[in-house]
GROMACS .gro file of C-alpha atoms in nm:
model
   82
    1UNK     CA    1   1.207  -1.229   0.055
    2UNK     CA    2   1.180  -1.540  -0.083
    3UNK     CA    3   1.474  -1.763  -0.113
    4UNK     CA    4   1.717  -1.776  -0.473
    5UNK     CA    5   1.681  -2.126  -0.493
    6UNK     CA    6   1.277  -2.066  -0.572
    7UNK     CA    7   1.339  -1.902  -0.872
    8UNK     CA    8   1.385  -1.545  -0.670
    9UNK     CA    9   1.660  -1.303  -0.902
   10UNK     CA   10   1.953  -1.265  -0.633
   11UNK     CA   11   1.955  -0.872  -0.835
   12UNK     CA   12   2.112  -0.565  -0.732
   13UNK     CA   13   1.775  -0.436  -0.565
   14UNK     CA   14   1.744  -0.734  -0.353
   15UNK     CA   15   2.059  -0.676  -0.225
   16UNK     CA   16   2.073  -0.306  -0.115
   17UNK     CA   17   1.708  -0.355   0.015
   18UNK     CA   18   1.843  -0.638   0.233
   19UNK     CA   19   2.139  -0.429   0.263
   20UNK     CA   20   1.945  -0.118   0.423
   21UNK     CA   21   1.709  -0.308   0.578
   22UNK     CA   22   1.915  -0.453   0.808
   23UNK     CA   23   2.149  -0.128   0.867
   24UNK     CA   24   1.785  -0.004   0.995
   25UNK     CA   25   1.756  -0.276   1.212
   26UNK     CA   26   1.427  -0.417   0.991
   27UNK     CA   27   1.384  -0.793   1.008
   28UNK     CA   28   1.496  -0.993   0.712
   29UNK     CA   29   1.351  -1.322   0.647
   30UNK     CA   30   1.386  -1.572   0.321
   31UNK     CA   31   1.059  -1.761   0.324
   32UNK     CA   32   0.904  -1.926   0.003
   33UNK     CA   33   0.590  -1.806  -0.087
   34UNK     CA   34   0.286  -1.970   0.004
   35UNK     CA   35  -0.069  -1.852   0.094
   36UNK     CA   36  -0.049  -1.860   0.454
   37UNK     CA   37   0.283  -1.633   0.450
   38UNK     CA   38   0.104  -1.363   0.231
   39UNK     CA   39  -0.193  -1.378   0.448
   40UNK     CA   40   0.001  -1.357   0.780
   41UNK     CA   41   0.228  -1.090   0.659
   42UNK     CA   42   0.178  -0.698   0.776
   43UNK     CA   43   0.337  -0.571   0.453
   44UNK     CA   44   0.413  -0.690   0.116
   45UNK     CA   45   0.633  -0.516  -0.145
   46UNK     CA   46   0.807  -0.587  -0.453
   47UNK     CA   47   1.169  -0.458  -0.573
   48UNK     CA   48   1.385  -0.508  -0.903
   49UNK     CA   49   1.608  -0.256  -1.081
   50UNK     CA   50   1.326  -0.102  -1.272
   51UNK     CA   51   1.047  -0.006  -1.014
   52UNK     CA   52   1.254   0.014  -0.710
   53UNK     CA   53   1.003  -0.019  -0.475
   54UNK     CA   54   0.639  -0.139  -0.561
   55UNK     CA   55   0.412  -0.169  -0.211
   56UNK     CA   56   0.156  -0.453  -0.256
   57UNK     CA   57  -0.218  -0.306  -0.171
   58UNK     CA   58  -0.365  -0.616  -0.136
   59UNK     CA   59  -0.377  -0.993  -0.172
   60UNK     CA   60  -0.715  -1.141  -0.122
   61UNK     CA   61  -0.905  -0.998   0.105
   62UNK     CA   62  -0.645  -0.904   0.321
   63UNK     CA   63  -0.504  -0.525   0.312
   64UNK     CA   64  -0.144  -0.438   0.358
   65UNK     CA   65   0.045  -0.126   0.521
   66UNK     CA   66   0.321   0.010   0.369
   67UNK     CA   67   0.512   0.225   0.666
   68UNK     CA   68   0.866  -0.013   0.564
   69UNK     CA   69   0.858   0.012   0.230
   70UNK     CA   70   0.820   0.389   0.259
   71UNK     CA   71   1.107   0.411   0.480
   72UNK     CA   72   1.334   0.208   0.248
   73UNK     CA   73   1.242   0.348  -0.028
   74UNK     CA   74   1.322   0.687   0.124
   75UNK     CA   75   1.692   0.528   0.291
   76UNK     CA   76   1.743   0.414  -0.056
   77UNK     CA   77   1.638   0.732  -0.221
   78UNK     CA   78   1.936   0.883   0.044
   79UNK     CA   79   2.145   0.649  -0.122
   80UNK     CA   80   2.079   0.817  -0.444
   81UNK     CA   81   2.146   1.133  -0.373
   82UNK     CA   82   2.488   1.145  -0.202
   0.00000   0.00000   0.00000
Protein backbone atom coordinates (compact mmCIF):
# COMPACT_ATOMS: atom_id res chain seq x y z
CA UNK A 1 0.00 0.00 0.00
CA UNK A 2 1.20 3.17 -0.39
CA UNK A 3 1.92 5.32 2.53
CA UNK A 4 -1.02 8.11 4.11
CA UNK A 5 1.29 10.77 3.92
CA UNK A 6 1.14 10.42 -0.22
CA UNK A 7 -2.21 11.31 -0.38
CA UNK A 8 -3.31 7.39 0.31
CA UNK A 9 -7.15 7.49 2.33
CA UNK A 10 -6.10 5.72 5.76
CA UNK A 11 -10.20 4.21 5.10
CA UNK A 12 -11.88 1.45 6.68
CA UNK A 13 -10.90 -0.99 3.69
CA UNK A 14 -7.32 -0.28 4.03
CA UNK A 15 -7.45 -1.21 7.35
CA UNK A 16 -9.21 -4.65 7.51
CA UNK A 17 -7.24 -5.56 4.28
CA UNK A 18 -4.05 -4.82 6.24
CA UNK A 19 -5.85 -6.22 9.06
CA UNK A 20 -6.45 -9.79 7.35
CA UNK A 21 -3.59 -9.70 5.51
CA UNK A 22 -1.39 -9.97 8.11
CA UNK A 23 -3.67 -12.48 10.32
CA UNK A 24 -2.87 -14.65 6.99
CA UNK A 25 0.56 -14.16 7.35
CA UNK A 26 0.63 -12.00 3.74
CA UNK A 27 3.40 -9.41 3.58
CA UNK A 28 2.45 -5.83 4.13
CA UNK A 29 4.51 -3.16 2.77
CA UNK A 30 3.85 0.90 2.53
CA UNK A 31 5.81 1.91 -0.53
CA UNK A 32 4.99 5.11 -2.65
CA UNK A 33 4.17 4.50 -5.98
CA UNK A 34 6.54 4.75 -8.65
CA UNK A 35 7.08 2.88 -11.97
CA UNK A 36 9.64 0.54 -10.97
CA UNK A 37 7.40 -0.73 -7.89
CA UNK A 38 4.37 -1.42 -10.27
CA UNK A 39 6.61 -3.09 -12.67
CA UNK A 40 8.41 -5.28 -10.06
CA UNK A 41 5.28 -6.16 -8.28
CA UNK A 42 3.54 -9.87 -8.73
CA UNK A 43 0.08 -8.45 -7.97
CA UNK A 44 -1.63 -5.22 -7.91
CA UNK A 45 -5.10 -4.49 -6.45
CA UNK A 46 -7.15 -1.70 -5.40
CA UNK A 47 -9.59 -1.44 -2.21
CA UNK A 48 -12.01 1.39 -0.81
CA UNK A 49 -15.43 0.99 0.82
CA UNK A 50 -17.26 0.85 -2.44
CA UNK A 51 -15.53 -1.91 -4.64
CA UNK A 52 -13.94 -3.87 -1.96
CA UNK A 53 -11.56 -5.48 -3.86
CA UNK A 54 -10.61 -4.43 -7.53
CA UNK A 55 -7.48 -6.82 -8.95
CA UNK A 56 -5.35 -4.72 -11.37
CA UNK A 57 -5.00 -6.77 -14.91
CA UNK A 58 -2.36 -4.91 -16.08
CA UNK A 59 -0.02 -1.93 -16.06
CA UNK A 60 2.02 -1.56 -19.15
CA UNK A 61 3.03 -4.34 -20.58
CA UNK A 62 3.39 -6.20 -17.63
CA UNK A 63 0.46 -8.75 -16.50
CA UNK A 64 -0.53 -9.30 -12.95
CA UNK A 65 -1.88 -12.47 -10.92
CA UNK A 66 -4.43 -12.14 -8.65
CA UNK A 67 -4.19 -15.50 -6.26
CA UNK A 68 -4.00 -12.69 -2.90
CA UNK A 69 -6.51 -10.63 -3.73
CA UNK A 70 -8.80 -13.62 -4.26
CA UNK A 71 -7.97 -14.96 -0.99
CA UNK A 72 -8.67 -11.66 0.83
CA UNK A 73 -11.38 -10.92 -0.76
CA UNK A 74 -12.78 -14.33 0.15
CA UNK A 75 -11.26 -13.89 4.22
CA UNK A 76 -13.04 -10.66 4.01
CA UNK A 77 -16.16 -11.99 2.44
CA UNK A 78 -15.91 -14.55 5.84
CA UNK A 79 -15.91 -11.50 7.64
CA UNK A 80 -19.19 -10.62 6.18
CA UNK A 81 -20.98 -13.33 6.81
CA UNK A 82 -20.54 -14.21 10.51
Amino acid sequence: TSPVSDGCVDGLMRKKIIEIAQKNKIAVQEVSIQQNVLLGADELFLTNAIKGIQWIVAYKQKRYFNDTSKKLIEKLNELVKS
